[in-house]
Coordinates of C-alpha atoms in Angstrom, one line a residue:
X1 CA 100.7 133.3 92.3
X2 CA 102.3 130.9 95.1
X3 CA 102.0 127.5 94.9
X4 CA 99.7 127.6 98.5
X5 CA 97.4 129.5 96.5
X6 CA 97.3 127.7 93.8
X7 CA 96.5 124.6 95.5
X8 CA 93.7 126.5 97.2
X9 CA 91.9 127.1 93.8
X10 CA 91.8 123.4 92.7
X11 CA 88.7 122.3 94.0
X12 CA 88.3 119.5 96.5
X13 CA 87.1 116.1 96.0
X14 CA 83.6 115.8 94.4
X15 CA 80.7 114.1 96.8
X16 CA 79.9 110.9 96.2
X17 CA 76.6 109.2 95.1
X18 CA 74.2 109.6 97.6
X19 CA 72.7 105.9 98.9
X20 CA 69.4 105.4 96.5
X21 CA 66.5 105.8 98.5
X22 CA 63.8 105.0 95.9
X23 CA 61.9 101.9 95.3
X24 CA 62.8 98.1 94.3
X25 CA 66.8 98.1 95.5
X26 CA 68.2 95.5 93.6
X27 CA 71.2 95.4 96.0
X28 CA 71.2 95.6 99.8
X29 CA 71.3 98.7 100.9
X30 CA 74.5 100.0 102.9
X31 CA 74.2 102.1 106.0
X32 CA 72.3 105.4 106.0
X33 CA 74.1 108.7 105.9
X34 CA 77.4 109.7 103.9
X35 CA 80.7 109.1 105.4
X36 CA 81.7 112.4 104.9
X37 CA 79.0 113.5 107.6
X38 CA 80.5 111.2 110.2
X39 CA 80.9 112.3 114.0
X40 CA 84.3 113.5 114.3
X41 CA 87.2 110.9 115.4
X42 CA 87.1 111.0 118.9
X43 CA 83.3 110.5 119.1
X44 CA 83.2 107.4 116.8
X45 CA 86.0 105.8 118.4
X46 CA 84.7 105.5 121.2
X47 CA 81.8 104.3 119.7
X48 CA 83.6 101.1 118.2
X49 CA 85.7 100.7 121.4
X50 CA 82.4 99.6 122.5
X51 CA 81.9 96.7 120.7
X52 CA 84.0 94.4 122.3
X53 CA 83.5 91.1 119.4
X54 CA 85.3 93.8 117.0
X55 CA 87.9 94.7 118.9
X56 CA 89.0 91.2 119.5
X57 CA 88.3 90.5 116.2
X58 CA 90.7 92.9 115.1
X59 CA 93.4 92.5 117.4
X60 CA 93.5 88.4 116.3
X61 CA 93.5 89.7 112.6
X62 CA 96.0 91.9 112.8
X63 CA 98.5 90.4 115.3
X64 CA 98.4 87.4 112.3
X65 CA 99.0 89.8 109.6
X66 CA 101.6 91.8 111.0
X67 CA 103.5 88.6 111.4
X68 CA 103.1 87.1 108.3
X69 CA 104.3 90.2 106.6
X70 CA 107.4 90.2 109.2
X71 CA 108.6 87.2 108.3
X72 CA 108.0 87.4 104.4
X73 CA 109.8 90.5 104.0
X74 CA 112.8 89.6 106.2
X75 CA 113.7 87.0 103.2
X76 CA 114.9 89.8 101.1
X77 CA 118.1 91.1 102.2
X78 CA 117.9 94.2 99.7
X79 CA 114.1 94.8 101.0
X80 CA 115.2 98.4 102.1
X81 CA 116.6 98.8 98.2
X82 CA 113.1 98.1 96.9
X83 CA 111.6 100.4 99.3
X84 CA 113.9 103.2 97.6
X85 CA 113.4 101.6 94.2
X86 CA 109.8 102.5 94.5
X87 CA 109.8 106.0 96.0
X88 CA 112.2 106.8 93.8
X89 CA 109.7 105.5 90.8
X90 CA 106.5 106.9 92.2
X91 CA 107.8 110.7 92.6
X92 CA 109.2 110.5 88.9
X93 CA 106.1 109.9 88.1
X94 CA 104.5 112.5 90.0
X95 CA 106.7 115.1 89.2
X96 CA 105.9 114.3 85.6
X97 CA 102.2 113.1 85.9
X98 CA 100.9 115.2 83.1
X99 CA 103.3 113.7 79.8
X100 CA 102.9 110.2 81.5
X101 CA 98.6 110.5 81.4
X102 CA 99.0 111.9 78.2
X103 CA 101.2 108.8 77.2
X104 CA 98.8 106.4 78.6
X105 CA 96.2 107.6 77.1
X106 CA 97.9 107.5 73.4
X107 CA 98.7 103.8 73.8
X108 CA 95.2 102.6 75.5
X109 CA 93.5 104.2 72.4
X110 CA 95.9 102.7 70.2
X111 CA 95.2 99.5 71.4
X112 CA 91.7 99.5 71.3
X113 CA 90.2 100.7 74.4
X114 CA 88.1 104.1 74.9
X115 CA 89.6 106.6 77.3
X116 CA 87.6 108.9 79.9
X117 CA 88.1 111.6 81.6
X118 CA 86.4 112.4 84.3
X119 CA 87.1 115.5 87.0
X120 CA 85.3 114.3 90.0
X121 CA 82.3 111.4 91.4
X122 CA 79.5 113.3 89.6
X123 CA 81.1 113.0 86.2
X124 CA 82.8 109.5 86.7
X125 CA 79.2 108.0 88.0
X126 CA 77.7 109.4 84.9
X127 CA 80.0 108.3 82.3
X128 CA 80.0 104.7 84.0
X129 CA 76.4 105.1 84.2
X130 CA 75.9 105.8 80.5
X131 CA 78.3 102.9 79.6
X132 CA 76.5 100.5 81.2
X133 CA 73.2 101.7 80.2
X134 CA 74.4 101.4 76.2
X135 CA 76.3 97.8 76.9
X136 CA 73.1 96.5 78.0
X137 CA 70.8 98.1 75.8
X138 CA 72.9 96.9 72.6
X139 CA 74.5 93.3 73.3
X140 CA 73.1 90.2 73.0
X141 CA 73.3 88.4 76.2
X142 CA 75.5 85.3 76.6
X143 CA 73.6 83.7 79.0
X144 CA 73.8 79.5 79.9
X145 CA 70.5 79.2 82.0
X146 CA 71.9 79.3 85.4
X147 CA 69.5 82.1 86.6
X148 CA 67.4 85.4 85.4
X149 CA 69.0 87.8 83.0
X150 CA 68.6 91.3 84.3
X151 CA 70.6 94.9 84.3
X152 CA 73.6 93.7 86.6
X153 CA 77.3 94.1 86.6
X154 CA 80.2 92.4 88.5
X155 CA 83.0 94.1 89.9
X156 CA 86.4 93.1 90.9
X157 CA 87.5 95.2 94.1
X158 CA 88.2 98.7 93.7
X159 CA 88.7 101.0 96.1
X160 CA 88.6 104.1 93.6
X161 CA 84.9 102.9 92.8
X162 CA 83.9 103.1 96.4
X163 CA 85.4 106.4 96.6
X164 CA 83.1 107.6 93.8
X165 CA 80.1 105.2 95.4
X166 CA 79.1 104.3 91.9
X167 CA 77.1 101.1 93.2
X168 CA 74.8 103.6 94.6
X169 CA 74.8 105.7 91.6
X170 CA 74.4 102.3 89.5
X171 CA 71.4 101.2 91.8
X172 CA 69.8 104.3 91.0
X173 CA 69.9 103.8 87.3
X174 CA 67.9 100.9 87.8
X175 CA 71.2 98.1 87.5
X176 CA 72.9 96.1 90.1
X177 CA 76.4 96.3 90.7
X178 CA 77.7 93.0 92.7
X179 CA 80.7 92.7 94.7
X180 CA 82.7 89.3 93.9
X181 CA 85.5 89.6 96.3
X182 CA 84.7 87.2 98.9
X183 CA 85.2 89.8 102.0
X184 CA 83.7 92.4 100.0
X185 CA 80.4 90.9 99.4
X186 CA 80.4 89.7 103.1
X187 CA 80.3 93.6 103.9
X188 CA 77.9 94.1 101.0
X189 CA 75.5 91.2 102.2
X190 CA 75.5 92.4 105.4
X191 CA 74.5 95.9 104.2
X192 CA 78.1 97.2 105.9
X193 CA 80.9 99.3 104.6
X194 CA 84.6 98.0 104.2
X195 CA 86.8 98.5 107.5
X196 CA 89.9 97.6 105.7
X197 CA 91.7 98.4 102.3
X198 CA 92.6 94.9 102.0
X199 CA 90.3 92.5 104.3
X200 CA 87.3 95.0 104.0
X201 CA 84.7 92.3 106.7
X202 CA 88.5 92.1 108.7
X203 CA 85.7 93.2 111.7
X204 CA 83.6 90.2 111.2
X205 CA 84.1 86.7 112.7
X206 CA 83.3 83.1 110.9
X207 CA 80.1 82.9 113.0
X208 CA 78.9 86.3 111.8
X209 CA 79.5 85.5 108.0
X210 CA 77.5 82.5 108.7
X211 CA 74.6 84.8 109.6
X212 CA 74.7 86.8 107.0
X213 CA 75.0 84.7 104.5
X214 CA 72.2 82.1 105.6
X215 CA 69.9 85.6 106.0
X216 CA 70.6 87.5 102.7
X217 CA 71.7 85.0 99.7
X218 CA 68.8 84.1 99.4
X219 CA 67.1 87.4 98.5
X220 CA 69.6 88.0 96.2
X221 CA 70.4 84.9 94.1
X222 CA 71.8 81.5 94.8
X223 CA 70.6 80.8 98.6
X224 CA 73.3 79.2 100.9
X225 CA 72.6 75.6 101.8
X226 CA 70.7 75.6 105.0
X227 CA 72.9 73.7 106.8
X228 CA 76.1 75.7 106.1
X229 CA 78.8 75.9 109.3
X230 CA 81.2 78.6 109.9
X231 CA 84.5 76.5 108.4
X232 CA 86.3 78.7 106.0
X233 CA 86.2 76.4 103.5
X234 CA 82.6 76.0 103.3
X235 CA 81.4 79.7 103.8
X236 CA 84.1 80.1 100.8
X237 CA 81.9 77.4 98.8
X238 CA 78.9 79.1 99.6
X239 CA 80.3 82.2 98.2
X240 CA 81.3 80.8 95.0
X241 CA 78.2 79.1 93.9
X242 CA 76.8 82.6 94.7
X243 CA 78.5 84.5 92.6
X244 CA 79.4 82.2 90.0
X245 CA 75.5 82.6 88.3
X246 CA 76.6 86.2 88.5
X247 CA 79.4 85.9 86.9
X248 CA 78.3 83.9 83.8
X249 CA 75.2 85.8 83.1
X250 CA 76.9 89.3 83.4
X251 CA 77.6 91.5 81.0
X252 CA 79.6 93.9 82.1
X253 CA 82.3 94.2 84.2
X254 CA 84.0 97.2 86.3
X255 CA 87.1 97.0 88.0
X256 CA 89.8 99.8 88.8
X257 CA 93.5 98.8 88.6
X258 CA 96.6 98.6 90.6
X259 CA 98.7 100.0 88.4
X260 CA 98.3 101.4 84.8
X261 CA 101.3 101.3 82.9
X262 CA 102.3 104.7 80.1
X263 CA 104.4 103.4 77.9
X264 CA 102.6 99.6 76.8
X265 CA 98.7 101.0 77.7
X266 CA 98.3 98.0 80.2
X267 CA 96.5 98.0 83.7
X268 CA 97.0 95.6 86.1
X269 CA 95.5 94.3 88.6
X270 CA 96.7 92.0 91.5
X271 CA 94.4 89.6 93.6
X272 CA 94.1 86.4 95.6
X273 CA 90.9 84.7 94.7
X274 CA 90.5 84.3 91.1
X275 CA 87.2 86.5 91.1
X276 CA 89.3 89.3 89.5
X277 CA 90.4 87.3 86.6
X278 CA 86.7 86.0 85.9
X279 CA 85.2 89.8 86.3
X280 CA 88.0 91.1 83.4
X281 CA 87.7 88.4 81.5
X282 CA 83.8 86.8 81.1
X283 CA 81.8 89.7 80.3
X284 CA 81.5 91.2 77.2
X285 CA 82.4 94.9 78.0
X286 CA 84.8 95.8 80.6
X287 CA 84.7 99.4 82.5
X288 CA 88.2 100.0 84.4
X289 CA 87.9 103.0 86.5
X290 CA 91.4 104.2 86.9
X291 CA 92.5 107.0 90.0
X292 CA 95.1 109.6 87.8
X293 CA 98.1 108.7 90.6
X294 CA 98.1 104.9 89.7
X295 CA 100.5 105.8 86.5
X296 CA 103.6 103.5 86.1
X297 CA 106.3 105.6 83.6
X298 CA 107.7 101.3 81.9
X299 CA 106.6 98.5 82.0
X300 CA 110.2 97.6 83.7
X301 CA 108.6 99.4 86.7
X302 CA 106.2 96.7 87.5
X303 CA 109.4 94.1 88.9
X304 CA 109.9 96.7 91.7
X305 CA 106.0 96.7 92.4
X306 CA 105.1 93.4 92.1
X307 CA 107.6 92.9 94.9
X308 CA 106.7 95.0 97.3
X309 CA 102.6 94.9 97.2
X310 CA 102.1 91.2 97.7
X311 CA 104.8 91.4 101.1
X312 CA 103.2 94.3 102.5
X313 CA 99.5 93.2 101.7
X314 CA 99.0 89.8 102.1
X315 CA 102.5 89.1 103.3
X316 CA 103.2 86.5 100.2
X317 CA 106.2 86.0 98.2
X318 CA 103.8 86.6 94.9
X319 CA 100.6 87.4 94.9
X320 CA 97.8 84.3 93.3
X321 CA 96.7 86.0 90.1
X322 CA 98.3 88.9 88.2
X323 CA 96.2 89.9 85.6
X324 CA 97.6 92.7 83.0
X325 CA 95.2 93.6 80.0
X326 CA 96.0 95.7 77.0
X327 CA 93.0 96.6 75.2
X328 CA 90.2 94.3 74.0
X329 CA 90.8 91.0 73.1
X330 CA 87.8 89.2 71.4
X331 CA 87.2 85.7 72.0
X332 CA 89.5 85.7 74.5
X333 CA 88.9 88.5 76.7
X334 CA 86.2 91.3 76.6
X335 CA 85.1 92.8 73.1
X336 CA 84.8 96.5 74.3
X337 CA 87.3 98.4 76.8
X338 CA 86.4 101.6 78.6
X339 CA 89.0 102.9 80.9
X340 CA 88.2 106.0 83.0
X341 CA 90.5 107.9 84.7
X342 CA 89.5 109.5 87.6
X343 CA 91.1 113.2 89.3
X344 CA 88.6 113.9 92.1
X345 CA 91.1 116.2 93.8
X346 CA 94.0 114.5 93.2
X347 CA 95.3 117.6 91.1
X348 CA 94.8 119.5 94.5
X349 CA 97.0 117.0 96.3
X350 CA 99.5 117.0 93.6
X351 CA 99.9 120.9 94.0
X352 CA 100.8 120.7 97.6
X353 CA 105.0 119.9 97.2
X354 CA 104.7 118.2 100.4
X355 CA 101.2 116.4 100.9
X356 CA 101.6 115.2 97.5
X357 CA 103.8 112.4 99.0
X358 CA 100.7 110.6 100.0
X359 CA 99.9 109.8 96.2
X360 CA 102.4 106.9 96.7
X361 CA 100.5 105.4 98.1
X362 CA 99.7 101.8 96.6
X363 CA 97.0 100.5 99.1
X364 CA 98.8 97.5 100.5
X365 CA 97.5 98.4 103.8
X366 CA 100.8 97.9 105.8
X367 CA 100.7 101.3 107.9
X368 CA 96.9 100.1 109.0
X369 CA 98.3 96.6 110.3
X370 CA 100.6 97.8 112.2
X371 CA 98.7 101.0 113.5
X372 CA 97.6 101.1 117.6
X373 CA 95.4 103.4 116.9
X374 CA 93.3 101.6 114.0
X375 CA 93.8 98.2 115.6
X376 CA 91.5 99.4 118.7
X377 CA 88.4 101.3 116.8
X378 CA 88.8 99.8 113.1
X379 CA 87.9 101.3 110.2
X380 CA 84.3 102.6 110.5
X381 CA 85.8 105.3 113.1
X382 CA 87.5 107.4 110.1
X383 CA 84.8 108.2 108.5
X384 CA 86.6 107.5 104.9
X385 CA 86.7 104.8 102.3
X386 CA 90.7 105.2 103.4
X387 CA 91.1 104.5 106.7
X388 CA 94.1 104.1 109.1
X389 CA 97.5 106.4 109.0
X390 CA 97.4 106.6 105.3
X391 CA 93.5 108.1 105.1
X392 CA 94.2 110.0 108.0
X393 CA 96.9 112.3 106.0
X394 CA 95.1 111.6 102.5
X395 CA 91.5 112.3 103.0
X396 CA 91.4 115.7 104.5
X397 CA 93.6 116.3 101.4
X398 CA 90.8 114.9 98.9
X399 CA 88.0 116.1 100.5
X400 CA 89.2 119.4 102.4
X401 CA 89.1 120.2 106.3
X402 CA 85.5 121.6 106.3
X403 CA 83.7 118.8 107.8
X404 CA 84.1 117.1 111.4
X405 CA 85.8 114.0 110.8
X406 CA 88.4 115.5 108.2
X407 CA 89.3 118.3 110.9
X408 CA 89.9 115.7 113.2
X409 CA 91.6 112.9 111.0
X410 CA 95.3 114.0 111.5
X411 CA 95.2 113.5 115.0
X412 CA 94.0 110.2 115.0
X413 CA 97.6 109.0 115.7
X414 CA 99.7 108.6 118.5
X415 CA 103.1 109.4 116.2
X416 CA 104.7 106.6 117.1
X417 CA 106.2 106.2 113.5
X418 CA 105.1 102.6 113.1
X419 CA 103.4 103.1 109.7
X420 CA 106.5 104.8 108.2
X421 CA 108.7 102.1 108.8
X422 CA 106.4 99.5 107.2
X423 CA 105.7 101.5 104.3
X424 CA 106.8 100.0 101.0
X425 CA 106.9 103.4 99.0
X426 CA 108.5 105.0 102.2
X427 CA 105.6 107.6 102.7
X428 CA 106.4 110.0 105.8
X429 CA 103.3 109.4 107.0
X430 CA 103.9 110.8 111.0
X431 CA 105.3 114.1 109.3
X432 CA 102.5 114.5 106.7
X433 CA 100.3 114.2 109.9
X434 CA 101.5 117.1 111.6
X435 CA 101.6 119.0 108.3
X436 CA 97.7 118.0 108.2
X437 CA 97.2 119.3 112.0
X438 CA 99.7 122.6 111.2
X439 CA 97.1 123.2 108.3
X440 CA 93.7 122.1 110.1
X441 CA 94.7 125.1 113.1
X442 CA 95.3 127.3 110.4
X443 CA 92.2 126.5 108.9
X444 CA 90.5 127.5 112.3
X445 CA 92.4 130.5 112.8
X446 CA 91.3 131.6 109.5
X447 CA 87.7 130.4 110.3
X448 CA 87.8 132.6 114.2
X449 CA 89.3 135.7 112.6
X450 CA 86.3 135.8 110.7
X451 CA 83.7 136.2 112.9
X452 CA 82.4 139.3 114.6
X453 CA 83.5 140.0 118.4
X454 CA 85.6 138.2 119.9
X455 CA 87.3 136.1 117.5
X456 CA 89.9 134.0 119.5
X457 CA 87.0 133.2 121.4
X458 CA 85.6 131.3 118.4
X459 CA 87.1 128.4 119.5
X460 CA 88.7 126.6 121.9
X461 CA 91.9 125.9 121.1
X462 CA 93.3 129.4 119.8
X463 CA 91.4 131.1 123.1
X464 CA 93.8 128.7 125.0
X465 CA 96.8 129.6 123.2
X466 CA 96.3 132.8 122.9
X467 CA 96.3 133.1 126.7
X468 CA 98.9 130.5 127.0
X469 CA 100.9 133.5 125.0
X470 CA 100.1 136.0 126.8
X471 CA 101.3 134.3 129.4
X472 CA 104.6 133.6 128.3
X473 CA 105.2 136.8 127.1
X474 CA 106.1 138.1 130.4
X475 CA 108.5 136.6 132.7
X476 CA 106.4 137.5 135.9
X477 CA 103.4 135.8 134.8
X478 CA 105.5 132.8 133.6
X479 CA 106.9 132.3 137.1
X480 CA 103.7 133.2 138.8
X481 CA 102.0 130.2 136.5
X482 CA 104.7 128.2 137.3
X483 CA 104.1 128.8 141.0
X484 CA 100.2 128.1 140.9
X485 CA 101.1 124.6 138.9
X486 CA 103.6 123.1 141.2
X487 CA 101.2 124.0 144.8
X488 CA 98.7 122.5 142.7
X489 CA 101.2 119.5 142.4
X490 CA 101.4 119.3 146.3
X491 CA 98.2 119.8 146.9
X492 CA 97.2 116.7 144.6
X493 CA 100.2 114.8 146.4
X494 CA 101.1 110.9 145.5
X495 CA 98.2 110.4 142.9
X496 CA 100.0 109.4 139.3
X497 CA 97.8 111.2 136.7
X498 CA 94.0 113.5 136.7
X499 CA 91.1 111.5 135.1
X500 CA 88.1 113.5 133.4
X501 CA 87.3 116.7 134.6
X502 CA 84.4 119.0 134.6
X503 CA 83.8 121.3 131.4
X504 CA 85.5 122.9 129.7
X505 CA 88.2 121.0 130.9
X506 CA 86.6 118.0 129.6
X507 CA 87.5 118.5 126.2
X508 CA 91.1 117.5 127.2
X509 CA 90.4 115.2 129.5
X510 CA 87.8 113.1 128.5
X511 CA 90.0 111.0 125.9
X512 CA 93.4 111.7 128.1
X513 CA 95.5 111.0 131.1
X514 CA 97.1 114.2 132.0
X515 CA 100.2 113.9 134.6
X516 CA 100.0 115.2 137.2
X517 CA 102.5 118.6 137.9
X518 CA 105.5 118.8 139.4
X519 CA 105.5 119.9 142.8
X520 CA 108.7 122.1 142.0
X521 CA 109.7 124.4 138.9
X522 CA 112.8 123.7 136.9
X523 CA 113.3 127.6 137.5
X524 CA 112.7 126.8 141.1
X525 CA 115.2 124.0 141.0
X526 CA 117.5 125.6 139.6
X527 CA 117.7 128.8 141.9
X528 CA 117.5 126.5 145.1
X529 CA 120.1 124.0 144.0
X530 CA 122.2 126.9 142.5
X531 CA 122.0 129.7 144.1
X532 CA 120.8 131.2 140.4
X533 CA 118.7 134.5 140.3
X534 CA 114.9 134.3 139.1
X535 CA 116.2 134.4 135.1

């Protein structure tokens, strides 16, 4: 059996939870529909290049970032060593994945903790479900007065829960699951999806957050004071007397992790606000949900890592608050420690010898900051809790090429090779994305051969290259095409490029300048400049 086929029997990503339509929400409820069954790229980009507050928005965010991040990583003169410190790390570890989860689990059981499995969303939503059903069915609460006891939990960020979208499947076993990330319950306030791995409400302005807040605290907890203004600071305050009820009363926190080291059983998790610390710390049971590619092989590992990330995410030197756990720790820490770890077509992306790369990946964000593409239409137009270069290659892996916005993913780039050169784990992201386009053609070739009739004609795309083949095939109708293009080149004269054109045409043209032709061949050229015959 080849390894292609192989890869083709490992099933795809799982769907995740749908959004809980039923009665008494306890949490605002995010945007109708699934992302998986969002309009193809080109469609929702130009959606969002219509919203004109966003795209200035993003272009002042991101012009700040990407110079922050310039300047902090030009202090370390063996930057580019690092870079091939941690490739280097991260395919060990992925040619060896199996013994290293199997080591990681040993040592996070020896410690204390309780190790999950889980294959895909389904399975992780209901193991995380049943959890926190039993934590808050069996512990006494630890609660100061500072508001109502009820079934709630508070999570640090974690991008491998949204993945899964266990709120939703949390919401719909009666128990709220609150953000505490300061941009992340912006977006969850404002009934909103994350646009960015690291500044998820990176769309929103000051004034904005100052709306939503003044408009939803309220309903939820700890109201903002009425006469809140839009200075940081104080929308920050705000934010904290919001969650901090939240925080004390809880008990149960979730969080995923960073990293998760195999030989000590420790995860880690890096953050800027504090909130992380409090979530992993305060409650009484804590639920780490752990994607299978975040394995670290030593603990020595982590000095490369903890390097790179906090450059290439928030452009600092070191990060605010590195928190590392190793089991329970009564007293001091929680008394009960789940961890689940989480495939949900990972193993499918590990089969493939050369999309596999993209499981280097450690979410720093770097290729989205410095991405043309992502800075005009933001993060909504992927379709994906991943968006940017990095989702665009690692999505349509997860989930498969079936649906619109997956087909279309890999060519939401304009190659310029931006995102490579930023990447701190040295991911070829342009090549992976013409791997993904190589294998979203095949996967419509495959698709037109198997319809009745016609089946080039299924599509558009192979019934225009398989005439553009029959074409070439033959030297006389190469040099008669040839002919056509360049009077059509005279004909449209001094103009610089065609806009949109009529249908079919459109397809092309809509989103694209197309040049206009040469008035002249090169085979032309080349016989009236050299006297050369017509081969």
């Amino acid at each position: 059996m080849t390894l292609v086929h192989r890869q083709s029997t490992i099933p795809v990503a799982g769907p995740p939870a749908p959004r809980y339509e039923g009665p008494n929400r306890r949490t605002p409820a995010p945007p109708a529909g699934e992302l998986v069954d969002s309009p193809g790229f080109p469609t929702a980009a130009r959606r969002e290049l219509d919203l004109p507050v966003q795209r200035g928005n993003l272009h002042q965010a991101m012009t700040t970032i990407r110079t922050k991040r310039q300047q902090c990583v030009s202090e370390l003169d063996h930057w580019e060593e690092l870079r091939l410190a941690g490739e280097a790390i991260k395919n060990r570890t992925l040619r060896h994945l199996d013994s290293y989860l199997v080591q990681l689990e040993e040592n996070l059981t020896a410690a204390g903790a309780t190790v999950h499995w889980a294959r895909d969303a389904a399975e992780a939503n209901r193991i995380i479900t049943g959890l926190v059903k039993e934590a808050l069915a069996d512990e006494e609460v630890h609660y100061d007065g500072t508001g109502v006891v009820g079934d709630e939990v508070v999570k640090v960020k974690s991008m491998v829960t949204q993945e899964i979208d266990m709120n939703e499947a949390l919401e719909a076993a009666g128990v709220a699951a609150w953000e505490t990330d300061l941009a992340e319950i912006i977006v969850q306030l404002g009934h909103d999806r994350p646009s960015h791995f690291l500044v998820p409400a990176i769309h929103r302005n000051r004034a904005e957050v100052r709306e939503i807040f003044l408009a939803e605290m309220g309903t939820y907890g700890k109201p903002a004071p009425p006469d809140l203004d839009s200075e940081p600071r104080n929308l920050a305050g705000a934010a904290r007397l919001h969650l901090r009820e939240k925080f004390l009363r809880a008990k149960v926190g979730i969080s995923g992790a960073n990293f998760a080291v195999a030989d000590t059983g420790t995860l880690v998790v890096v953050e800027s606000e504090g909130n992380g610390r409090m979530c992993l710390t305060l409650p009484q049971t804590l639920i780490s949900v752990v994607g299978v590619e975040k394995v670290l092989p030593t603990f020595d590992d982590l000095e490369v890592f903890l390097q790179l990330l906090p450059r290439s995410s928030t452009a600092e030197r070191m990060n605010p608050y590195t928190s590392m756990w190793t089991g329970p720790t009564g007293g001091d820490g929680p008394e009960k420690m789940h961890v689940v770890l989480l495939d949900n077509g990972r193993s499918r992306v590990l089969a493939d010898r050369i999309g596999r790369e993209a499981l280097r990946c450690i979410r720093c964000s770097a290729c989205l900051n410095v991405c043309p593409v992502y800075e005009k239409v933001g993060g909504h137009a992927y379709g994906s809790v991943y968006p940017g270069p990095i989702g665009s290659i690692l999505t349509p892996q997860l989930r498969g090429t079936t649906s619109a916005v997956d087909r279309s993913l890999p060519f939401a780039s304009s190659l310029c090779g931006a995102c490579f050169e930023v990447c701190p784990v040295r991911i070829p992201i342009p090549e992976l994305l013409v791997y993904m386009r190589n294998q979203v053609v095949e996967s419509k070739k495959a698709e037109a051969k198997s319809k009745p009739g016609m089946p080039f004609l299924a599509h558009g795309e192979p019934a225009a290259m398989t005439g553009a083949a029959w074409m070439m095939a033959d030297s006389r109708r190469w040099s008669a095409a040839t002919k056509g293009v360049g009077l059509s080149g005279r004909i449209l004269g001094k103009a610089d490029h065609l806009g949109p054109m009529p249908w079919p045409l459109s397809k092309w043209t809509n989103a694209r300048d197309v040049p206009i032709p040469p008035q002249e061949s090169f085979r032309s050229w080349y016989k009236r400049e050299r006297g050369g015959g017509s081969r």
